[in-house]
Coordinates of C-alpha atoms and ligand atoms in Angstrom, one line a residue:
Chain A
M1 CA -80.3 -25.6 -76.1
A2 CA -81.7 -22.2 -75.6
V3 CA -79.9 -20.2 -72.9
L4 CA -81.6 -17.0 -73.8
E5 CA -85.3 -16.7 -74.7
V6 CA -87.2 -13.6 -75.4
K7 CA -90.9 -14.4 -75.1
H8 CA -93.6 -12.2 -76.5
V9 CA -91.8 -9.0 -75.7
T10 CA -93.5 -5.7 -76.3
K11 CA -91.9 -2.4 -75.5
T12 CA -93.7 1.0 -75.4
F13 CA -92.3 4.3 -74.4
G14 CA -94.3 7.4 -73.3
H15 CA -97.9 7.8 -72.6
G16 CA -101.0 8.8 -74.3
T17 CA -100.5 10.6 -77.4
N18 CA -96.8 10.4 -77.0
E19 CA -96.8 6.5 -76.9
V20 CA -94.6 4.8 -79.2
T21 CA -94.3 1.0 -79.7
V22 CA -90.7 0.2 -80.3
L23 CA -91.0 -3.6 -80.1
T24 CA -94.1 -5.7 -81.0
D25 CA -94.4 -9.3 -79.8
V26 CA -90.9 -10.2 -80.4
N27 CA -89.9 -13.8 -79.9
F28 CA -86.4 -14.9 -80.1
S29 CA -84.1 -17.5 -78.6
A30 CA -80.3 -18.0 -78.6
A31 CA -78.5 -21.3 -78.2
A32 CA -75.0 -21.9 -76.8
G33 CA -72.5 -22.7 -79.6
E34 CA -74.4 -20.4 -82.0
V35 CA -74.1 -16.9 -83.4
S36 CA -77.4 -15.2 -84.0
L37 CA -77.4 -12.2 -86.0
V38 CA -80.3 -9.5 -86.0
I39 CA -80.2 -7.2 -88.8
G40 CA -82.2 -4.1 -89.2
P41 CA -81.9 -0.5 -90.2
S42 CA -81.3 2.4 -87.8
G43 CA -84.4 3.1 -85.4
S44 CA -85.7 -0.4 -86.0
G45 CA -85.5 -1.3 -82.3
K46 CA -82.2 -3.3 -82.3
S47 CA -80.7 -1.6 -79.3
T48 CA -84.0 -1.8 -77.4
F49 CA -84.3 -5.6 -78.1
L50 CA -80.8 -6.2 -76.9
T51 CA -81.0 -4.2 -73.7
I52 CA -84.3 -5.9 -72.8
A53 CA -82.5 -9.3 -73.7
G54 CA -79.7 -8.5 -71.5
G55 CA -81.9 -7.3 -68.5
I56 CA -80.9 -3.7 -68.4
Q57 CA -84.2 -2.6 -69.7
T58 CA -87.7 -4.3 -68.8
P59 CA -90.2 -5.1 -71.3
T60 CA -93.7 -3.6 -71.3
T61 CA -95.2 -7.2 -71.5
G62 CA -93.6 -10.4 -72.1
D63 CA -90.6 -11.8 -70.4
V64 CA -86.9 -12.7 -70.9
V65 CA -85.5 -16.2 -69.6
V66 CA -81.7 -16.5 -69.1
A67 CA -80.6 -20.0 -68.1
G68 CA -84.0 -20.9 -67.0
S69 CA -84.9 -17.9 -64.9
G70 CA -87.4 -15.4 -65.8
L71 CA -85.8 -11.9 -65.4
S72 CA -89.2 -10.4 -64.2
Q73 CA -89.1 -12.8 -61.3
L74 CA -85.6 -11.8 -60.2
S75 CA -84.7 -9.0 -57.7
G76 CA -82.6 -6.1 -59.0
K77 CA -79.6 -7.4 -57.0
A78 CA -80.0 -11.0 -58.7
R79 CA -80.3 -9.4 -62.1
D80 CA -77.0 -7.5 -61.4
A81 CA -75.3 -10.7 -60.4
L82 CA -76.8 -12.5 -63.5
R83 CA -75.5 -9.8 -65.7
L84 CA -72.1 -9.7 -64.0
N85 CA -71.7 -13.4 -64.2
Q86 CA -73.4 -14.6 -67.3
I87 CA -74.0 -11.9 -69.7
G88 CA -71.2 -9.7 -71.4
F89 CA -72.5 -6.6 -73.1
I90 CA -70.6 -5.0 -76.1
L91 CA -72.4 -1.6 -76.1
Q92 CA -72.8 0.4 -79.3
A93 CA -71.7 3.7 -77.6
Y94 CA -68.2 3.3 -76.4
N95 CA -68.6 2.0 -72.9
L96 CA -65.3 2.3 -71.1
V97 CA -64.8 4.2 -67.8
P98 CA -62.8 7.2 -68.8
Y99 CA -60.5 7.3 -65.8
L100 CA -59.3 3.7 -66.1
T101 CA -56.5 2.7 -68.3
V102 CA -57.2 -0.4 -70.5
K103 CA -55.3 -2.6 -67.9
D104 CA -57.5 -1.1 -65.1
Q105 CA -60.6 -1.8 -66.9
F106 CA -59.8 -5.5 -66.5
A107 CA -58.7 -4.9 -63.0
L108 CA -62.0 -3.4 -62.1
V109 CA -63.6 -6.7 -63.4
D110 CA -61.4 -8.7 -61.2
R111 CA -62.4 -6.6 -58.3
V112 CA -66.1 -7.0 -58.7
K113 CA -66.0 -10.6 -60.0
P114 CA -62.9 -12.3 -58.6
Q115 CA -63.7 -15.5 -60.2
G116 CA -64.6 -17.1 -63.5
N117 CA -62.7 -14.5 -65.6
L118 CA -60.1 -15.4 -68.3
D119 CA -56.7 -16.3 -66.9
Q120 CA -53.4 -14.3 -67.7
A121 CA -52.6 -16.4 -70.9
E122 CA -56.1 -16.3 -72.4
R123 CA -56.3 -12.6 -71.7
R124 CA -52.9 -12.0 -73.5
Q125 CA -54.0 -14.1 -76.3
L126 CA -57.4 -12.2 -76.6
L127 CA -55.6 -8.8 -76.6
A128 CA -53.1 -10.1 -79.2
Q129 CA -55.8 -11.3 -81.3
L130 CA -57.8 -7.8 -81.2
G131 CA -54.4 -6.1 -81.8
I132 CA -54.5 -4.1 -78.6
S133 CA -51.8 -5.5 -76.6
Q134 CA -49.8 -2.3 -76.9
L135 CA -52.6 -0.2 -75.5
V136 CA -52.9 -1.5 -72.0
D137 CA -51.5 1.7 -70.4
Q138 CA -53.7 4.0 -72.4
Y139 CA -56.8 5.8 -71.2
P140 CA -59.8 5.6 -73.4
A141 CA -59.5 9.2 -74.6
E142 CA -56.3 8.2 -76.0
L143 CA -57.8 5.6 -78.1
S144 CA -59.2 5.8 -81.8
G145 CA -62.8 4.8 -82.2
G146 CA -61.8 1.2 -83.5
Q147 CA -59.4 0.8 -80.7
T148 CA -62.0 1.6 -78.2
Q149 CA -64.4 -0.7 -79.8
R150 CA -61.9 -3.6 -79.7
V151 CA -61.0 -2.7 -76.0
A152 CA -64.8 -2.9 -75.2
I153 CA -65.1 -6.3 -76.8
A154 CA -62.1 -7.6 -74.9
R155 CA -63.5 -6.3 -71.7
A156 CA -66.7 -8.1 -72.3
L157 CA -65.1 -11.2 -73.3
Y158 CA -62.7 -11.1 -70.2
Q159 CA -65.6 -11.7 -67.9
N160 CA -66.0 -15.1 -69.8
P161 CA -69.8 -14.9 -69.9
D162 CA -72.1 -17.6 -71.3
I163 CA -74.0 -15.1 -73.2
I164 CA -72.5 -12.2 -75.4
L165 CA -74.8 -9.6 -76.5
A166 CA -73.1 -7.2 -79.1
D167 CA -74.7 -3.9 -80.3
E168 CA -73.2 -2.8 -83.7
P169 CA -69.7 -4.2 -82.6
T170 CA -68.2 -3.5 -86.0
A171 CA -69.6 0.0 -86.5
A172 CA -66.0 1.7 -86.2
L173 CA -63.9 -1.0 -87.8
D174 CA -62.5 -1.3 -91.1
S175 CA -63.0 -4.6 -93.3
D176 CA -60.0 -6.3 -91.9
R177 CA -61.0 -5.7 -88.4
V178 CA -64.6 -6.7 -89.1
K179 CA -63.1 -10.1 -90.2
V180 CA -61.1 -10.5 -87.1
V181 CA -64.0 -9.6 -84.8
G182 CA -66.6 -11.7 -86.8
Q183 CA -64.2 -14.6 -86.6
L184 CA -63.4 -14.2 -83.0
L185 CA -67.1 -14.2 -81.9
H186 CA -67.7 -17.3 -84.3
D187 CA -64.8 -19.2 -82.7
L188 CA -66.1 -18.2 -79.2
A189 CA -69.5 -19.9 -80.0
K190 CA -67.9 -22.9 -81.5
D191 CA -64.9 -23.6 -79.4
H192 CA -66.2 -22.1 -76.1
H193 CA -69.8 -22.9 -76.3
K194 CA -71.0 -19.4 -75.9
A195 CA -74.4 -18.0 -77.1
I196 CA -73.7 -15.0 -79.3
V197 CA -76.2 -12.4 -80.2
I198 CA -75.3 -9.6 -82.5
V199 CA -77.6 -6.9 -83.6
T200 CA -76.1 -4.8 -86.5
H201 CA -77.0 -3.2 -89.8
D202 CA -73.5 -4.5 -91.1
L203 CA -74.2 -7.2 -93.5
R204 CA -70.7 -8.3 -93.7
L205 CA -71.1 -10.1 -90.3
Q206 CA -73.7 -12.5 -91.9
A207 CA -70.8 -14.8 -93.1
Y208 CA -70.2 -15.7 -89.3
A209 CA -74.0 -16.3 -88.3
D210 CA -75.5 -19.4 -87.7
R211 CA -78.9 -17.8 -87.9
T212 CA -80.3 -14.6 -89.2
Y213 CA -83.1 -12.5 -88.0
A214 CA -84.5 -9.4 -89.5
I215 CA -86.0 -6.6 -87.5
M216 CA -88.1 -3.8 -88.9
D217 CA -90.3 -1.4 -87.1
G218 CA -90.1 -3.5 -84.1
K219 CA -91.2 -6.7 -85.7
M220 CA -88.7 -9.5 -85.8
T221 CA -88.8 -12.2 -88.5
V222 CA -86.5 -15.1 -89.3
A223 CA -84.5 -14.2 -92.3
Chain B
M1 CA -61.9 2.5 -53.0
F2 CA -60.3 1.3 -56.3
L3 CA -62.4 3.4 -58.6
A4 CA -62.4 6.4 -56.1
L5 CA -58.7 6.5 -56.1
K6 CA -58.2 6.0 -59.7
E7 CA -60.6 8.8 -60.7
I8 CA -59.0 11.3 -58.3
R9 CA -55.7 10.4 -59.7
H10 CA -56.8 10.9 -63.3
E11 CA -58.7 14.0 -62.7
K12 CA -56.2 15.7 -60.5
L13 CA -57.2 19.2 -61.4
R14 CA -60.8 18.9 -60.7
Y15 CA -60.3 16.9 -57.4
G16 CA -57.4 19.3 -56.4
L17 CA -59.9 22.3 -56.7
I18 CA -62.5 20.7 -54.5
I19 CA -60.0 19.6 -51.9
G20 CA -58.6 23.3 -52.1
M21 CA -62.0 24.5 -51.6
I22 CA -62.6 22.3 -48.6
V23 CA -59.2 23.4 -47.2
L24 CA -60.2 27.2 -47.4
V25 CA -63.4 26.6 -45.9
S26 CA -62.1 24.6 -43.0
Y27 CA -59.3 26.9 -42.5
L28 CA -61.6 29.9 -42.4
V29 CA -63.8 27.9 -39.6
F30 CA -60.8 26.7 -37.6
V31 CA -59.1 30.2 -37.5
L32 CA -62.3 32.1 -36.8
S33 CA -63.5 29.7 -34.1
G34 CA -60.0 29.8 -32.6
L35 CA -59.9 33.5 -32.6
A36 CA -63.3 33.6 -30.9
Y37 CA -62.4 31.1 -28.4
G38 CA -59.2 32.8 -27.7
L39 CA -60.9 36.0 -27.1
A40 CA -63.5 34.6 -24.9
Q41 CA -60.8 33.1 -22.8
Q42 CA -59.2 36.4 -22.3
N43 CA -62.2 37.3 -20.4
T44 CA -61.9 34.6 -17.9
Q45 CA -58.4 33.2 -17.9
A46 CA -57.4 34.7 -14.6
I47 CA -60.6 33.5 -13.0
S48 CA -60.1 29.9 -14.4
S49 CA -56.7 29.8 -12.6
W50 CA -58.4 30.3 -9.2
R51 CA -60.3 27.1 -9.7
A52 CA -63.3 28.6 -7.8
S53 CA -66.8 27.5 -7.7
K54 CA -68.6 30.4 -5.9
V55 CA -68.2 34.2 -5.8
V56 CA -69.8 36.1 -3.2
L57 CA -70.6 40.0 -3.9
N58 CA -72.4 42.9 -2.5
V59 CA -76.1 42.8 -3.5
D60 CA -75.9 46.2 -5.0
A61 CA -72.9 45.5 -7.0
N62 CA -75.0 44.4 -10.0
N63 CA -72.8 41.1 -10.3
S64 CA -69.7 43.1 -10.9
L65 CA -66.7 42.5 -8.7
S66 CA -65.2 45.9 -9.5
Q67 CA -68.4 47.6 -8.1
S68 CA -68.6 45.4 -5.1
L69 CA -67.6 46.3 -1.5
L70 CA -67.6 44.1 1.6
T71 CA -67.4 45.7 5.0
K72 CA -65.3 44.1 7.9
H73 CA -68.6 43.1 9.3
D74 CA -69.8 41.3 6.2
V75 CA -66.6 39.4 6.0
T76 CA -66.7 38.4 9.6
K77 CA -70.2 37.0 9.3
A78 CA -69.4 35.2 6.3
Q79 CA -67.1 32.9 8.3
L80 CA -64.2 32.4 5.9
T81 CA -62.3 29.0 6.0
K82 CA -59.1 28.0 4.1
H83 CA -61.5 27.3 1.1
E84 CA -62.2 31.1 0.7
A85 CA -60.3 34.0 -0.4
L86 CA -60.9 37.9 -0.3
I87 CA -60.5 39.8 -3.4
G88 CA -60.8 43.3 -4.7
Q89 CA -60.8 44.4 -8.3
A90 CA -59.9 47.8 -9.8
G91 CA -59.4 49.0 -13.2
V92 CA -56.1 50.7 -13.6
V93 CA -53.6 52.2 -16.1
A94 CA -50.0 51.0 -15.4
K95 CA -47.0 53.1 -16.6
A96 CA -43.4 53.1 -16.2
K97 CA -40.5 55.4 -17.6
G98 CA -40.1 55.0 -21.4
K99 CA -42.7 52.2 -21.5
A100 CA -46.2 52.3 -23.2
K101 CA -49.1 52.7 -20.8
L102 CA -51.2 49.6 -20.2
S103 CA -54.8 49.3 -19.2
A104 CA -55.0 46.5 -16.7
Q105 CA -57.2 45.0 -13.9
F106 CA -55.6 45.2 -10.5
L107 CA -56.6 42.4 -8.2
G108 CA -56.0 42.8 -4.5
I109 CA -55.5 39.4 -2.8
D110 CA -54.4 38.2 0.6
R111 CA -51.0 36.3 0.9
Q112 CA -52.3 34.0 3.2
Q113 CA -55.3 32.7 1.2
L114 CA -56.4 30.5 -1.8
I115 CA -55.8 32.8 -4.8
Y116 CA -52.3 33.8 -3.8
Q117 CA -51.5 30.1 -3.4
R118 CA -53.0 29.2 -6.7
V119 CA -51.3 31.9 -8.8
K120 CA -48.6 30.3 -10.8
V121 CA -45.5 32.6 -11.3
T122 CA -43.6 31.7 -14.5
S123 CA -40.5 33.9 -13.6
G124 CA -39.6 35.8 -10.5
H125 CA -41.5 35.2 -7.3
K126 CA -44.8 36.1 -5.7
P127 CA -45.0 39.3 -3.9
H128 CA -43.7 39.5 -0.2
N129 CA -45.0 42.9 0.7
A130 CA -47.5 45.7 -0.4
Q131 CA -45.2 47.3 -2.8
Q132 CA -44.6 44.2 -4.9
I133 CA -46.8 42.9 -7.6
V134 CA -47.0 40.0 -10.0
V135 CA -48.2 40.8 -13.4
D136 CA -49.5 39.0 -16.6
D137 CA -47.0 38.0 -19.3
S138 CA -48.4 40.5 -21.7
F139 CA -46.5 43.3 -19.7
K140 CA -43.3 41.3 -20.8
E141 CA -44.4 41.6 -24.2
N142 CA -44.6 45.3 -23.9
G143 CA -41.2 45.6 -22.6
Y144 CA -41.8 45.6 -18.8
H145 CA -39.1 43.5 -17.0
L146 CA -38.6 42.0 -13.5
G147 CA -37.6 44.5 -11.0
E148 CA -39.3 47.4 -13.0
R149 CA -41.1 50.1 -11.0
V150 CA -44.5 51.0 -12.3
T151 CA -47.1 53.6 -11.0
L152 CA -50.8 52.7 -11.2
N153 CA -53.4 55.5 -12.1
S154 CA -52.1 58.9 -10.9
T155 CA -51.0 57.8 -7.4
D156 CA -47.5 58.5 -6.2
T157 CA -46.9 55.1 -4.9
T158 CA -44.7 52.9 -7.1
Y159 CA -45.0 49.1 -7.2
Q160 CA -42.2 46.7 -8.3
I161 CA -42.8 44.0 -10.7
V162 CA -41.4 40.7 -8.9
G163 CA -43.1 38.1 -11.0
F164 CA -44.6 37.3 -14.2
T165 CA -47.7 34.9 -14.4
H166 CA -48.9 33.2 -17.7
N167 CA -52.4 33.8 -19.1
A168 CA -53.8 36.1 -16.5
K169 CA -56.3 38.0 -18.3
L170 CA -59.6 39.4 -16.8
S171 CA -62.2 41.1 -19.2
V172 CA -59.5 41.0 -22.0
A173 CA -57.0 43.1 -19.9
P174 CA -53.9 41.8 -18.1
V175 CA -54.1 41.3 -14.6
I176 CA -51.9 42.7 -11.8
Y177 CA -51.8 40.9 -8.6
G178 CA -51.2 43.1 -5.5
T179 CA -52.4 43.4 -1.9
L180 CA -55.8 44.4 -0.7
G181 CA -54.2 47.5 0.9
A182 CA -53.2 48.8 -2.5
W183 CA -56.6 47.8 -4.0
R184 CA -58.1 50.0 -1.3
T185 CA -55.9 52.8 -2.2
L186 CA -56.5 52.5 -6.0
S187 CA -60.4 52.3 -5.5
H188 CA -60.3 55.2 -3.0
V189 CA -62.1 53.3 -0.2
T190 CA -61.4 53.5 3.5
G191 CA -60.2 50.7 5.9
A192 CA -63.7 50.0 6.8
F193 CA -64.1 48.0 3.6
Q194 CA -62.0 44.8 3.6
A195 CA -62.4 43.5 0.1
G196 CA -64.6 43.6 -3.1
G197 CA -65.7 40.0 -2.9
I198 CA -65.2 36.6 -1.6
V199 CA -64.1 33.6 -3.8
S200 CA -64.6 30.1 -2.6
D201 CA -63.8 26.7 -4.0
R202 CA -66.4 25.0 -2.0
A203 CA -69.6 24.5 -4.2
T204 CA -71.7 24.6 -0.8
F205 CA -70.4 27.9 0.3
K206 CA -73.4 30.3 0.6
P207 CA -73.1 32.8 3.5
Q208 CA -76.3 33.8 4.8
V209 CA -75.5 37.4 5.5
A210 CA -78.0 40.3 4.6
G211 CA -76.8 42.4 1.6
L212 CA -74.5 39.6 0.2
Q213 CA -75.3 37.5 -2.7
T214 CA -73.7 34.2 -3.8
L215 CA -73.1 33.5 -7.5
T216 CA -71.8 30.3 -9.1
L217 CA -68.7 30.8 -11.2
A218 CA -70.6 30.5 -14.5
Q219 CA -73.1 33.1 -13.3
F220 CA -70.3 35.4 -12.3
I221 CA -68.5 34.9 -15.7
N222 CA -71.7 35.4 -17.6
K223 CA -71.9 38.7 -15.9
L224 CA -68.5 40.0 -16.8
P225 CA -69.1 43.2 -18.7
G226 CA -69.4 42.5 -22.3
Y227 CA -68.8 38.7 -22.0
S228 CA -72.3 37.3 -22.8
A229 CA -72.9 39.9 -25.7
Q230 CA -69.5 39.0 -27.0
N231 CA -70.1 35.3 -26.8
T232 CA -73.5 35.5 -28.3
T233 CA -72.1 37.3 -31.4
F234 CA -69.3 34.8 -31.9
T235 CA -71.6 31.9 -31.4
F236 CA -73.8 33.1 -34.1
M237 CA -71.1 34.2 -36.4
I238 CA -69.4 30.8 -36.1
G239 CA -72.7 28.9 -36.4
F240 CA -73.7 30.8 -39.4
L241 CA -70.2 30.3 -40.9
M242 CA -70.3 26.6 -40.3
I243 CA -73.8 26.3 -41.8
I244 CA -72.8 28.1 -44.9
A245 CA -69.6 26.2 -45.1
M246 CA -71.5 22.8 -44.7
V247 CA -73.9 23.8 -47.4
V248 CA -71.3 24.8 -49.8
I249 CA -69.4 21.6 -49.3
A250 CA -72.5 19.6 -49.6
V251 CA -73.5 21.4 -52.8
F252 CA -69.9 20.7 -54.4
L253 CA -70.2 17.1 -53.7
Y254 CA -73.6 16.8 -54.9
I255 CA -72.6 18.3 -58.0
L256 CA -69.6 16.1 -58.3
T257 CA -71.8 13.1 -57.9
M258 CA -74.3 14.2 -60.6
Q259 CA -71.5 14.7 -63.1
K260 CA -70.4 11.2 -62.7
L261 CA -73.8 9.7 -63.4
P262 CA -72.9 9.0 -67.2
N263 CA -69.7 6.9 -65.9
Y264 CA -72.0 5.1 -63.4
A265 CA -74.4 4.3 -66.2
V266 CA -71.4 2.6 -68.1
L267 CA -70.6 0.8 -65.0
R268 CA -74.1 -0.4 -64.5
A269 CA -74.3 -1.5 -68.0
Q270 CA -71.2 -3.7 -67.4
G271 CA -73.0 -5.2 -64.4
I272 CA -71.2 -3.5 -61.8
P273 CA -73.4 -3.8 -58.6
A274 CA -75.0 -0.4 -57.5
K275 CA -73.5 -1.1 -54.0
V276 CA -69.9 -0.7 -55.6
L277 CA -70.9 2.7 -56.9
V278 CA -72.4 3.9 -53.6
T279 CA -69.2 2.8 -51.7
T280 CA -67.1 4.4 -54.4
T281 CA -69.1 7.8 -53.8
I282 CA -68.8 7.6 -50.2
S283 CA -65.3 6.8 -50.0
Q284 CA -64.5 9.4 -52.4
A285 CA -66.3 12.1 -50.5
L286 CA -64.3 10.9 -47.3
I287 CA -61.0 11.1 -49.2
L288 CA -61.8 14.7 -50.2
V289 CA -63.2 16.0 -47.0
V290 CA -60.6 14.3 -44.7
S291 CA -57.8 15.5 -46.8
G292 CA -59.3 18.9 -47.0
L293 CA -59.6 19.0 -43.2
A294 CA -56.1 17.7 -42.6
I295 CA -54.7 20.3 -44.8
G296 CA -56.9 22.9 -43.3
A297 CA -55.8 22.1 -39.9
A298 CA -52.1 22.0 -40.9
L299 CA -52.5 25.5 -42.3
T300 CA -54.2 26.6 -39.0
A301 CA -51.4 25.1 -37.0
A302 CA -48.9 27.1 -39.1
T303 CA -50.9 30.2 -38.8
V304 CA -50.8 29.9 -34.9
L305 CA -47.1 29.6 -35.0
A306 CA -46.8 32.6 -37.3
L307 CA -49.2 34.9 -35.4
P308 CA -47.8 37.7 -33.4
V309 CA -48.1 36.9 -29.5
G310 CA -50.7 39.4 -28.8
V311 CA -53.3 37.7 -31.1
P312 CA -55.5 35.5 -28.9
M313 CA -56.1 32.3 -30.5
S314 CA -56.9 29.1 -28.6
F315 CA -58.7 25.8 -29.3
N316 CA -61.1 23.8 -27.5
L317 CA -61.2 20.2 -28.3
S318 CA -64.9 19.8 -28.3
L319 CA -65.3 22.8 -30.5
L320 CA -62.8 21.3 -32.9
I321 CA -64.4 17.9 -33.0
G322 CA -67.7 19.7 -33.6
V323 CA -66.3 21.7 -36.5
T324 CA -64.6 18.6 -37.9
G325 CA -67.6 16.2 -37.4
G326 CA -69.9 18.7 -39.0
I327 CA -67.9 19.1 -42.1
L328 CA -67.2 15.5 -42.5
L329 CA -70.8 14.5 -42.1
T330 CA -72.0 17.3 -44.5
G331 CA -69.5 16.1 -47.1
I332 CA -70.9 12.4 -46.9
V333 CA -74.5 13.7 -46.9
G334 CA -73.7 15.9 -49.9
A335 CA -72.4 12.9 -51.8
L336 CA -75.3 10.7 -50.7
I337 CA -78.2 13.0 -51.6
P338 CA -78.0 11.7 -55.1
V339 CA -77.7 8.0 -54.1
K340 CA -81.3 7.3 -55.2
V341 CA -80.3 8.7 -58.6
I342 CA -77.2 6.6 -58.5
L343 CA -79.2 3.3 -57.6
N344 CA -81.7 4.2 -60.6
V345 CA -79.2 5.3 -63.1
D346 CA -80.2 4.1 -66.4
P347 CA -77.6 2.0 -68.2
V348 CA -79.6 2.4 -71.4
S349 CA -78.7 6.0 -71.4
V350 CA -75.2 5.2 -72.7
M351 CA -76.2 2.8 -75.2
G352 CA -76.8 5.3 -77.8
G353 CA -79.3 4.9 -80.6
Ligands
ADP1 N1 -86.2 5.8 -73.9 C1 -86.8 6.0 -75.1 N2 -88.0 6.7 -75.1 C2 -88.6 7.1 -76.4 N3 -88.2 6.4 -77.5 C3 -87.3 5.6 -77.5 C4 -86.4 5.3 -76.4 N4 -85.3 4.4 -76.6 C5 -85.6 4.2 -77.9 N5 -86.5 4.9 -78.4 C6 -87.2 4.9 -79.8 O1 -87.2 3.5 -80.3 C7 -86.7 3.3 -81.7 C8 -85.9 2.3 -81.7 O2 -84.6 2.7 -81.1 P1 -83.4 1.7 -80.9 O3 -83.7 0.5 -80.3 O4 -82.3 2.5 -80.4 O5 -83.1 1.4 -82.6 P2 -81.7 0.9 -83.3 O6 -80.7 0.5 -82.2 O7 -82.3 -0.1 -84.1 O8 -81.3 2.2 -84.1 C9 -86.4 4.7 -82.1 O9 -87.3 5.4 -82.9 C10 -86.1 5.4 -80.8 O10 -86.3 6.7 -80.8
MG2 MG1 -79.0 1.0 -81.7

């Protein structure tokens, strides 16, 4: 069943002679229990696609339907709530709050969303799996790129969202870690019935995907 | 609150500096307003202690007690009750052997009347005869003691200090309380003049006597030589200081909030509601401003204790509330000016290409 549908989405930036069309009539759907991979080179529109799919950017035309509701119909508040409760973002740039320790990044989630997060045991297991159990008292500035990325993954998964949108989640990881992250996302889809969408140029992730799309100059095709 | 405190704890230097700046600004405003208010009080402290509401002077005295003279006839026609008191003011120089000369205001009063009754003696006793005087505490600070014989101006008469009274200042000079007879001598007027003016604690007192005019206490105080000019100056000074202080604080908190926008973008991308970011911003501004004000107030209190006795400094509750409230308010306003920017912060800006 499709929990996330992107329907005829076009995105243009700028006006007049500066106008650039970044996405052209993109159609896409992600189902619970599946890993969807969108592969494209740098500048092809992957991040734009993912942020529109997750409701933090609005399409110029077209709409995104999450769990049955069209995002364009929702108020800003309702979109916030939907994002907090149902969508987990793993961003491309490192997206941790610099003044919170790893532990506090999770505490912040508990504060704004007291219910529906992973429990203690599940969190401990997640941190162990990602190899970051030892880092809970560190600040983001004290982490390496790969460690930061893994903490960002853990933070997004901790919210236990139905949909996980990951933007180049393996960019800073070595091959062993790529396997761990790929397997983890794959297992989340299979065992926990999540819908996983990964945009990347990392072909190594193809092994964990149920479907693969290609994106090129803003046009998406089924690979 | 969670985010606000975590951030302050993590960025101790930055927030310490901002609190330090608020401390200095509020300390400056507190101390200067305390000094200005203290000085203003030294113009009027003695008058306040009489708890009067009307002052009657000669029409030609140009509202000045020291220039005013009332004849026996005036006084009789004014029909005094126990709510009125005669008073005469003369500027004098007091001296005693081996002591510094002191410029003072001599106030002649009647031992049967209101002012005499309301003067509070902190040590010694009230005068029993024309040679005895009660003087302001600042005489004590200049080495004068009980029983000391002082001469006033170049007269031969000596007067004995029999009592000290606290906070008796008039036109920023210490007050000497004596008799109306002594006042006549010091002002070189004959027995035909009974006093300089009449003070009454009745709001309705208004003798209909030709040549006399009745002033309210506020009018009388505002006409004290130099008083309004001084007060206007200080009011403007403190007003400008407050405005500048508030603008500086508002600008600092504005910059602080603007610098946090990238972090706010990260939080927005995580789905943290905008409301949380706004409350974080406000509570952080409150924490900074309140702790700055508290430390500033503590420093001011320490300064008051450390200041030499002669420096006039006193505080007025409504002035303090005004200063504190003003700074608090601008802190919040400064932090909130960018609230629209916070609400519209673009999470995409942190996503990278
Ligand atoms: N806010 C924007 N304004 C103008 N152009 C943008 C904006 N965001 C992205 N673009 C452009 O859209 C194209 C696709 O960007 P992006 O989606 O980040 O690609 P990718 O993630 O695949 O590298 C790029 O050419 C980029 O310059
Ligand atoms: Mg990208």
